[in-house]
Short mmCIF file of C-alpha atoms and ligand atoms in Angstrom, two decimals:
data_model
loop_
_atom_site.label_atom_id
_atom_site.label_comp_id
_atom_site.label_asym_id
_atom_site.label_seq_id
_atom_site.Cartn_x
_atom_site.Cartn_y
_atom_site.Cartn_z
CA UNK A 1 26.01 220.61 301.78
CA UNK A 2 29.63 219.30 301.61
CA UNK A 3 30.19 216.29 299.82
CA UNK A 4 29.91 213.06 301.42
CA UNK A 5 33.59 210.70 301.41
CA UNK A 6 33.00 207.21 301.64
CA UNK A 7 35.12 204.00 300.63
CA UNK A 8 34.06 202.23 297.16
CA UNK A 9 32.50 198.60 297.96
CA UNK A 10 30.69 196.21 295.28
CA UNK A 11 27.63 198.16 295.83
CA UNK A 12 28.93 201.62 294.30
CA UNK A 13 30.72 199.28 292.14
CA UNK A 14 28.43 200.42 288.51
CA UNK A 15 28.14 204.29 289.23
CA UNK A 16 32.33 204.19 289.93
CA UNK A 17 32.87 202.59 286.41
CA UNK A 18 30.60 205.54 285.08
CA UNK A 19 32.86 207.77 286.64
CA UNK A 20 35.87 206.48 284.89
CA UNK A 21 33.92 206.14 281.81
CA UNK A 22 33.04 209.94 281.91
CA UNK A 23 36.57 210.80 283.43
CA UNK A 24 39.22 208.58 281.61
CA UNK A 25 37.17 206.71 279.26
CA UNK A 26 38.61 208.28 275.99
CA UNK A 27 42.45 208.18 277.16
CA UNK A 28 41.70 204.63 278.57
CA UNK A 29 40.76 203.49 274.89
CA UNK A 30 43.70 205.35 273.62
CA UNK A 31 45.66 203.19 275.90
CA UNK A 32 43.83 200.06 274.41
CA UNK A 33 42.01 199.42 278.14
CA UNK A 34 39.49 197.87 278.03
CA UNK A 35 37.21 199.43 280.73
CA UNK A 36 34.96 196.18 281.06
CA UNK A 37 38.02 194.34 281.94
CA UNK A 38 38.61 196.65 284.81
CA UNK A 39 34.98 196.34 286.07
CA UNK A 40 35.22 192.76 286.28
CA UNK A 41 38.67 192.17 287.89
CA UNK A 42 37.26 195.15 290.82
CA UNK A 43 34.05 192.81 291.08
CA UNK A 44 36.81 189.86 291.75
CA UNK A 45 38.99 191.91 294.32
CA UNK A 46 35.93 193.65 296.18
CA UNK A 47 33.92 190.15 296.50
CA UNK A 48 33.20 189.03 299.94
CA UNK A 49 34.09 192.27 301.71
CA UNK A 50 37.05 192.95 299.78
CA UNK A 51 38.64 189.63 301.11
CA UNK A 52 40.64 189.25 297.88
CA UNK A 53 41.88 192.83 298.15
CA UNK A 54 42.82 192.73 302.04
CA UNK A 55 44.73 189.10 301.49
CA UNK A 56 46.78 190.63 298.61
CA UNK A 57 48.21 194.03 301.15
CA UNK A 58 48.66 191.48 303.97
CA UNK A 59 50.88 189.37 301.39
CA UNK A 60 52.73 192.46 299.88
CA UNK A 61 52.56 195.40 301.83
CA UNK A 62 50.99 197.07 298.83
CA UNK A 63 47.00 197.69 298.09
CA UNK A 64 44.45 200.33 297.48
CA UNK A 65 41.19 201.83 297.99
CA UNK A 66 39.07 204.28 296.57
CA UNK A 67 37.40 207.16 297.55
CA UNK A 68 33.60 208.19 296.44
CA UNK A 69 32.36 211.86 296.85
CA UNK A 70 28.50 211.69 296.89
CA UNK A 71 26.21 214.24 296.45
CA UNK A 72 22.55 213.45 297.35
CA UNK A 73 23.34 209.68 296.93
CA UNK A 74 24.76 210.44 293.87
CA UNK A 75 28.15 209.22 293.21
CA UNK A 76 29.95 212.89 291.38
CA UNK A 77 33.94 212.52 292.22
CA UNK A 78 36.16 210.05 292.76
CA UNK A 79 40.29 209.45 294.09
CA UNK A 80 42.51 206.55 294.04
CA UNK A 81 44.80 205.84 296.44
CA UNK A 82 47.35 203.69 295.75
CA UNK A 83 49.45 202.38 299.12
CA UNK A 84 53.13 201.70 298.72
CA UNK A 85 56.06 202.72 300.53
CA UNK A 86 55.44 206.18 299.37
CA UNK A 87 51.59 206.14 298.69
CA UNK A 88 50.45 207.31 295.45
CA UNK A 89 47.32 209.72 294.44
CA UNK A 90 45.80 208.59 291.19
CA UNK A 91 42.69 209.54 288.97
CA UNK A 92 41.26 212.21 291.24
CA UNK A 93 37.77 213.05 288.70
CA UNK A 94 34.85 215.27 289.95
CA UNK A 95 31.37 215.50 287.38
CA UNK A 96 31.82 219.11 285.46
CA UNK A 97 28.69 219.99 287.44
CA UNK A 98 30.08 219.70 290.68
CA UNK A 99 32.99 221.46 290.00
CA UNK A 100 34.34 224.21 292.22
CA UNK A 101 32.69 223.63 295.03
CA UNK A 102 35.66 221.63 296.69
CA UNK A 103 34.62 218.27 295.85
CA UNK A 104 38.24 217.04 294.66
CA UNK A 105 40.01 219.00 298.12
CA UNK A 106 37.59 217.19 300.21
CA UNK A 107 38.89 213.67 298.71
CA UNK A 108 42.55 214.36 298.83
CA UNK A 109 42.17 215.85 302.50
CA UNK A 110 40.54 212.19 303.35
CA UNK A 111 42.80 210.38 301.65
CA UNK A 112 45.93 212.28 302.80
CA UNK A 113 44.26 212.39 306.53
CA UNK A 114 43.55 208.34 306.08
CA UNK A 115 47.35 207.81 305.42
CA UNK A 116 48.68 209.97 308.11
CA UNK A 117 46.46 207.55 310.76
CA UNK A 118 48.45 204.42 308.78
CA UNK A 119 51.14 205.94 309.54
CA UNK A 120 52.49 206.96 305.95
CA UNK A 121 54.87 210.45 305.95
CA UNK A 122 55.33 211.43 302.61
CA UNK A 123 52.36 210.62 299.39
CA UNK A 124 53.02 211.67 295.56
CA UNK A 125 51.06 212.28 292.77
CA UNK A 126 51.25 213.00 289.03
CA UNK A 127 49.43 215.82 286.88
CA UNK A 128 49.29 216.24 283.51
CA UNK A 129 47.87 219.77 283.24
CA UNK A 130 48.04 223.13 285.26
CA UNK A 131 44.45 222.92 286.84
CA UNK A 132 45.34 219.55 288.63
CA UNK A 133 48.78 221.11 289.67
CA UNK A 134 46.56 223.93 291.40
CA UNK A 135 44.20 221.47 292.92
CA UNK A 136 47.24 219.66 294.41
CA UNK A 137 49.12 222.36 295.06
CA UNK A 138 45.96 223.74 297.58
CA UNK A 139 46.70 220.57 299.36
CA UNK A 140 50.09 221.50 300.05
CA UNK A 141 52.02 219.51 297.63
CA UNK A 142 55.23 220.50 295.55
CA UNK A 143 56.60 219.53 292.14
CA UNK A 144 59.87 217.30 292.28
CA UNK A 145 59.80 215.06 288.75
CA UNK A 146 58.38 215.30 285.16
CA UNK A 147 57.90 213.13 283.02
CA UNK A 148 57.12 212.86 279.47
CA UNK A 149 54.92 209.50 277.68
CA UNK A 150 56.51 208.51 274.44
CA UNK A 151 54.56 206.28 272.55
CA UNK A 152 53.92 204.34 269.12
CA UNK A 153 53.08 201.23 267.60
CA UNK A 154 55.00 197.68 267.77
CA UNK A 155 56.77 196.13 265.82
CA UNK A 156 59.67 198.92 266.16
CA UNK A 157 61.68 199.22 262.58
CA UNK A 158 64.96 197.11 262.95
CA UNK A 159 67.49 199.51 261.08
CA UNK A 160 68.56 200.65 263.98
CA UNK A 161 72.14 200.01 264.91
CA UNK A 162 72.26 197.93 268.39
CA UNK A 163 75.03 197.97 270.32
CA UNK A 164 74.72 195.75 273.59
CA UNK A 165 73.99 192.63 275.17
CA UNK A 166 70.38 192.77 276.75
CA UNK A 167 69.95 189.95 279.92
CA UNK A 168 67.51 189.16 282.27
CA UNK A 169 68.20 190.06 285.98
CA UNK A 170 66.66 189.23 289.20
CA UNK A 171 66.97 193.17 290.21
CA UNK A 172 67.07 196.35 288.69
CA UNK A 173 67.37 199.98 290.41
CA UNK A 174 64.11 201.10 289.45
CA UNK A 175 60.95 201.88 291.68
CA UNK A 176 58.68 199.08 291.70
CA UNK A 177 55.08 200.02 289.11
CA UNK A 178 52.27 200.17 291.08
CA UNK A 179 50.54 197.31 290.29
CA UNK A 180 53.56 195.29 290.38
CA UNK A 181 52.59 192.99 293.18
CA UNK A 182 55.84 190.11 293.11
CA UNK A 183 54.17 186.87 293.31
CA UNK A 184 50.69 187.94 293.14
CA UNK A 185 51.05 188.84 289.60
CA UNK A 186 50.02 185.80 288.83
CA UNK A 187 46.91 186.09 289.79
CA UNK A 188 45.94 189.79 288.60
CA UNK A 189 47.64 189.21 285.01
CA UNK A 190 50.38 191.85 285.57
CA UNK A 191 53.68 190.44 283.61
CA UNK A 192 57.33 192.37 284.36
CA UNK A 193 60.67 191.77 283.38
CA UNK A 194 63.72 193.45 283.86
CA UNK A 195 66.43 193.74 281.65
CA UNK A 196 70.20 194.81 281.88
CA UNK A 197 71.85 195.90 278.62
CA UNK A 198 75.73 195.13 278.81
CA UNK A 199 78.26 197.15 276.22
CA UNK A 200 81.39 195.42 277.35
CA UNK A 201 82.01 194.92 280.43
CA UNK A 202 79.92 197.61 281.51
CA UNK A 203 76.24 197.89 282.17
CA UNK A 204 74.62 200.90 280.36
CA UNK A 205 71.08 200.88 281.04
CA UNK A 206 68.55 199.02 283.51
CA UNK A 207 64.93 198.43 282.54
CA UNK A 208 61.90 197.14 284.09
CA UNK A 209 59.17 196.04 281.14
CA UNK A 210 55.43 195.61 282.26
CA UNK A 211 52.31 194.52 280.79
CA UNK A 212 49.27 195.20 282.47
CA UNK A 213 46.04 193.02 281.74
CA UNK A 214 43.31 194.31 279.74
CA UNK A 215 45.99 196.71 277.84
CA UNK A 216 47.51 197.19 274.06
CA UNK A 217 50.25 198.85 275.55
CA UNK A 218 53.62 197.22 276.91
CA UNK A 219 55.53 200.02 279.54
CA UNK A 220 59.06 200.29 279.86
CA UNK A 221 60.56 202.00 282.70
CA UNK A 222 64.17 202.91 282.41
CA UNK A 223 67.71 204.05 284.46
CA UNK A 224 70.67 205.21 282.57
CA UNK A 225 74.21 204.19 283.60
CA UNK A 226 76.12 207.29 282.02
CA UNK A 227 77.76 207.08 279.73
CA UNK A 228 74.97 204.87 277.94
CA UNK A 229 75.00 205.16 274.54
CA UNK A 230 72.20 205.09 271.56
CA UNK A 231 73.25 202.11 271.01
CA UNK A 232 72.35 200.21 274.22
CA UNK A 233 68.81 202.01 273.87
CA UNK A 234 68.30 200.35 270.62
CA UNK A 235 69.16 196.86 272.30
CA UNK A 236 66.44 197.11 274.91
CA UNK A 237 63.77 198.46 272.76
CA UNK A 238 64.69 195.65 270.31
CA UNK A 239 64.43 193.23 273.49
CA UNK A 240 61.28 195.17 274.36
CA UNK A 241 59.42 194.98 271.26
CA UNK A 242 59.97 190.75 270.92
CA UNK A 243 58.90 190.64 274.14
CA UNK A 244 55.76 192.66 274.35
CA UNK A 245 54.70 191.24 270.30
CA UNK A 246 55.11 187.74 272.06
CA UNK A 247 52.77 188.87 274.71
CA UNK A 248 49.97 190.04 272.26
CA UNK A 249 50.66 193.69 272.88
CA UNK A 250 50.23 196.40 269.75
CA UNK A 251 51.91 199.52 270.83
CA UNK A 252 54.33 200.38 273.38
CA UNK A 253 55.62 203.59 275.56
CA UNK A 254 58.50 204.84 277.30
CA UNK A 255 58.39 206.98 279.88
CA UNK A 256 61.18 209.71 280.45
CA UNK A 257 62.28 211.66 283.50
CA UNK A 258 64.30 214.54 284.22
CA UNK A 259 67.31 212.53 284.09
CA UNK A 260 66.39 210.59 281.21
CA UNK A 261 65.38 213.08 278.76
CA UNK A 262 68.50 213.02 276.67
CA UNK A 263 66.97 210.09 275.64
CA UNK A 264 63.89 211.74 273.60
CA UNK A 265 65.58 212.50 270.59
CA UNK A 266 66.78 208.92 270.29
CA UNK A 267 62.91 207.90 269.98
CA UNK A 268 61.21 210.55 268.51
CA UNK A 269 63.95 209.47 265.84
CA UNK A 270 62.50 205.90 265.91
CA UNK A 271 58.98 207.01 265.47
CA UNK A 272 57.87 207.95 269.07
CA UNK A 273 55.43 210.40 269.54
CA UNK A 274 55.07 212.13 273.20
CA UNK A 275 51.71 211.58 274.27
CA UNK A 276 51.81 212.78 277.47
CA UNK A 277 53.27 214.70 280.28
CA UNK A 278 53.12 215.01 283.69
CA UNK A 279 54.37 216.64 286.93
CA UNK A 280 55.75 214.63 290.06
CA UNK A 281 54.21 216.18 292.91
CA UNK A 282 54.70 215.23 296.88
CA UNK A 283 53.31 216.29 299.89
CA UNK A 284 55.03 215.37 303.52
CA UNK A 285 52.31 214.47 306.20
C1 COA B 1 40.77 218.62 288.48
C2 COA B 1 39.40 218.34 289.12
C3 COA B 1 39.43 216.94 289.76
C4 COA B 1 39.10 219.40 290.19
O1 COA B 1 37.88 219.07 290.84
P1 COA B 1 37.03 220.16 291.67
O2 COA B 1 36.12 219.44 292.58
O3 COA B 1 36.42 221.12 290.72
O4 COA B 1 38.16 220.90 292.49
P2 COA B 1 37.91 221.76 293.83
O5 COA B 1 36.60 222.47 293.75
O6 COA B 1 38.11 220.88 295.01
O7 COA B 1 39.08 222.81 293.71
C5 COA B 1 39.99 223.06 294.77
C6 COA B 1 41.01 224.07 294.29
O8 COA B 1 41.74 223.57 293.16
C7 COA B 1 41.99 224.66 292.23
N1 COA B 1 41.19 224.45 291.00
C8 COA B 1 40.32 223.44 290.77
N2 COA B 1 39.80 223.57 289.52
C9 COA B 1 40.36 224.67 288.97
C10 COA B 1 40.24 225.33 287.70
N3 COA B 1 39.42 224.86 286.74
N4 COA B 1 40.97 226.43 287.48
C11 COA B 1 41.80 226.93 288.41
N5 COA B 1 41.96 226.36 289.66
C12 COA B 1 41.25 225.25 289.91
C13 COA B 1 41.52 225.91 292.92
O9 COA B 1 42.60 226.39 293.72
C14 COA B 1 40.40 225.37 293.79
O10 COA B 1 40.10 226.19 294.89
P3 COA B 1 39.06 227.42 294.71
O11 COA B 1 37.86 226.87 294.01
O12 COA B 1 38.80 227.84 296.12
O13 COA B 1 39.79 228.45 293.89
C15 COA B 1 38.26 218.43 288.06
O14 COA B 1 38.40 219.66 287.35
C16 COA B 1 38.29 217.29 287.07
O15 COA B 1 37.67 216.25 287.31
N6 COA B 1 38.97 217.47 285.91
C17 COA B 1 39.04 216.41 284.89
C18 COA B 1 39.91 215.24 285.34
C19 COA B 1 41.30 215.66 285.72
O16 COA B 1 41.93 216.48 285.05
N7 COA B 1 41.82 215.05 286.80
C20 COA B 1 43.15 215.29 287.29
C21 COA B 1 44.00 214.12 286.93
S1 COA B 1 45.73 214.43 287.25
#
């Protein structure tokens, strides 16, 4: 019998937090997330019939849901959507016992089927290893991006030469995280900040910074300005690092793209380690 979709509500709310426990539970600790955390801030946004939830998408044009596969009652697989201006597919996870029997393909059909009724014409999503990349690839999408985690612990040495001034601006060229939500941050814990670094007259590199709640890890996003030099990176992760120590946060990553990889040898040099990869995929509805 094919799998049954259905939305997550508070009353699946217990067997979908076993799901990421099983699924994502060891790389969530690596991250420093703490999964209880998590449970409790879905409990908030899924209270009263997902009020919360619905009131934050009318306020930013951004929200989510969640898709359940259930087998016999049981919950065994599970898909996040993400809904932005270009939807995103996250943490697609399906019980090793239910495996191969189309489980995962029935959740991204629904989800990509729900977002073609909204309206939505294009939806990524990112892999980080080949058998997810042939799952997603079954559902028609095609790689565009890559990116590679770099990663290590705060505070960052300070022998690095700096060359830049680092400011605070009101914009930066640089998609918006997912659960960057503007004002709304406020409520859901989520702290961003974005950062120019000047050498001269000339900006080299834009940055947007973000701490998510219930993390040990600060993010930094990042857009070159050719020619940037080592220099300016040293700048912002020296602006980085006071930032995200201030904020309580241990350890901090970077995240590189196709046309920011130059940049990897500049922070393997200052003790990164790559952690992770993954492939930008995209599907047009
Ligand atoms: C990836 C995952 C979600 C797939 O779930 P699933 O329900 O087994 O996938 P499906 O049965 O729907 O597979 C659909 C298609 O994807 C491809 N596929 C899925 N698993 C595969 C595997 N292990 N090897 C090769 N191809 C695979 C096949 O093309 C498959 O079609 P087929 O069975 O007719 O050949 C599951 O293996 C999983 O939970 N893995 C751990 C978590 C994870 O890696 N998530 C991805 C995060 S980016």
């Amino acid at each position: 019998m094919p799998a049954k979709i259905t939305t997550l509500t508070k009353t699946d709310l217990a067997s979908y937090i076993e799901l990421v426990r099983a699924g994502f539970g060891a790389e969530l600790a690596a991250r420093g997330t703490s999964i209880a955390g998590v449970a409790r801030l879905a409990r908030v946004l899924l209270s009263c019939r997902s009020l919360p939830l619905r009131t934050i998408e009318l306020l930013t044009h951004r929200g989510l849901f969640i898709l359940l596969a259930k087998e016999g009652g049981r919950a065994v697989g599970m898909l996040t959507v993400l809904k932005k201006s270009v939807p995103i597919l996250i943490g697609a996870y399906v019980r090793e016992e239910y495996r191969r029997s189309g489980v995962a393909l029935a959740l991204i059909d629904e989800a990509l089927s729900r977002l073609k009724g909204l309206g939505y014409l294009r939806v990524q999503g990112a892999v980080f290893d080949h058998t997810a990349q042939l799952l997603v690839e079954r559902a028609g999408f095609v790689p565009y991006d890559h990116i590679d985690l770099y990663q290590r612990s705060l505070p960052l040495g300070t022998g690095y030469p700096a060359d830049g001034s680092v400011q605070r601006a009101r914009r930066v060229d640089i998609p918006r995280h997912p659960y960057d939500l503007g004002p709304i941050n406020a409520l859901t814990g989520v702290r961003t900040r974005r950062l120019v670094v000047r050498s001269g007259q000339r900006e080299a590199l834009e940055a947007m910074l973000i701490a998510l709640p219930h993390q040990r890890v600060g993010e930094v996003q990042l857009r070159i300005i050719p020619p940037a030099s080592e220099g300016a990176l040293h700048a912002l992760l020296g602006a980085a690092d006071g930032w995200f120590t201030k904020l309580g946060r241990t350890m901090i990553s970077v995240s590189l793209h196709d046309d920011t990889q130059a940049l990897a040898s500049i922070l393997i040099e200052e003790g990164f380690v790559k952690r992770h990869s993954w492939v930008q995929m995209a599907v047009d509805l």
